[in-house]
Amino acid sequence: MQLNKFIGITDLQDIDFSFCNYAMSKALTEFQEHLKQSRRIVALVGAGLSVSSGLPTFRGAEGLWKNFNMIDLATPDAFYIDPGLVWQFYSWRRHNALKAKPNAGHHALAQLSKVPDLEFLTITQNVDGLSARSGHNKNNLYEIHGSLFTLKCTSFMCNYIEKDNMKVPLTPALRDTEFEYQPVRRKRRMIDYDSITMEQTEELTDEVAISPQFVPVKELNEKDLPQCPVCQDGSLLRPGVVWFGESLPLQELNEIDDFMEGGPVDLILVIGTSGTVYPANSYVDRVMLQGGKAAIFNTDIDDKILRGEVANTWGFKGDGAELLPLALRPLIEKDEQ
Ligand code: BJW
């Protein structure tokens, strides 16, 4: 799936829909007409939805993985090779996700999850727990990449799982790694070739904020990492997230499949995801192949798409946390009455 193929409009950040231009207002009107008629809706959520809550995305210049290879942090092999490094990464993220609060976008989906007579699912790839904490109906929320707050035993012989473990730090040795996301400031050279000579460029620097960087604090021994309370041999616990190469939770996938096959889905809301990871990205095509329409909420929608060339697709460019409550207003306002 390519998110880039969606119809977009002008940049909507800080702009209320009432002030938007013609293309935008046309897209919004069409979208909301379809929304009001939709009986079966799916929301596919990614890291962009939590940006307004202060949590970073994964990919791109602002992403968590710009200074670390994901293969070194988010695979079973990475954990096998250096569980201390991987636990520091997840410990850091647990700490920051716990401090974050659900934003207006999470709350808008939570409201949608409770609209009577609407068949609705949120499929979130996020492991930060913010959708659950926003009051989303738990029966139609699927955290398909797991949760930072689930712990699982690594022993093949043991099926110990603990959910909703909010303890911070999990062990004394992890205390130092639970520091806050500090946007790192880096000098960047600003070059305006029209107004300056090359000799001057060295002096023209500016400080820009870039995204938080994971910096492992120390080497940790296995004995200082979270241990399974059930296993006699002191097996390690691991974060209950889905790493590359691992299966997604089968029961959840089956329930999502049942929903998808239970009748055509009228609309899929694709919110703050790059759509690069399988199988999450396949849901958009599945809905569209059944005749459903897609609405994309993302800060990055290609110019080509902004010209509006793709059928059955709307693109709303901007912060998902701001756009969703406005776009979903017809249904969630009805719900509030
Ligand atoms: C905003 C915004 C704002 C910013 N408002 N928007 C070759 C080799 C090996 C494997 C494969 C292979 N080819 C394919 C695979 C399969 C693989 C895969 O897809 N790899 C691709 C990278 C190619 N998939 C798997 O391995 C999966 N397992 C699997 O397929 O098993 C087989 C199986 C399937 C089904 C049933 C049974 C078996 C597992 C994938 C697990 C992914 N896990 C991670 C890490 C989780 C733990 C953790 O959090 O650390 O999940 S990867 C990472 O990517 C994380 C995310 O959930 C996921 C998606 O990222 P997301 O959310 O899209 O974030 P970004 O950063 O990519 O995008 C953010 C977007 O927000 C951007 O578009 C911004 O523009 C936007 N944005 N600000 C709105 N304010």
XYZ file of N, CA, C and O in Angstrom, residues 3 36 146 189 241 286 290 304 318 324:
40
model
N 0.607 5.181 0.871
C -0.239 6.259 1.377
C -0.176 7.459 0.453
O -1.027 8.308 0.461
N -21.521 9.823 7.433
C -22.867 9.751 8.032
C -23.640 8.535 7.530
O -24.477 7.995 8.230
N 0.895 -5.356 20.130
C 1.103 -5.601 21.551
C 1.131 -4.323 22.362
O 0.575 -3.292 21.959
N 23.453 24.064 9.290
C 23.858 25.226 8.511
C 22.709 25.671 7.610
O 22.091 24.874 6.930
N 5.621 -6.841 23.010
C 5.372 -6.170 21.730
C 5.713 -7.146 20.611
O 6.383 -8.149 20.841
N -7.673 -4.187 1.590
C -8.808 -5.106 1.771
C -10.125 -4.351 1.775
O -11.094 -4.771 1.152
N -13.124 -4.217 -1.359
C -14.537 -4.545 -1.098
C -15.464 -3.402 -1.501
O -16.657 -3.464 -1.233
N 1.445 15.345 -5.230
C 0.720 14.707 -6.334
C -0.689 14.312 -5.877
O -1.668 14.458 -6.605
N -2.259 17.118 8.016
C -2.072 17.863 9.256
C -1.979 16.917 10.435
O -1.832 15.700 10.272
N -8.942 14.870 13.487
C -9.970 13.837 13.696
C -11.233 14.358 14.385
O -12.343 14.073 13.921
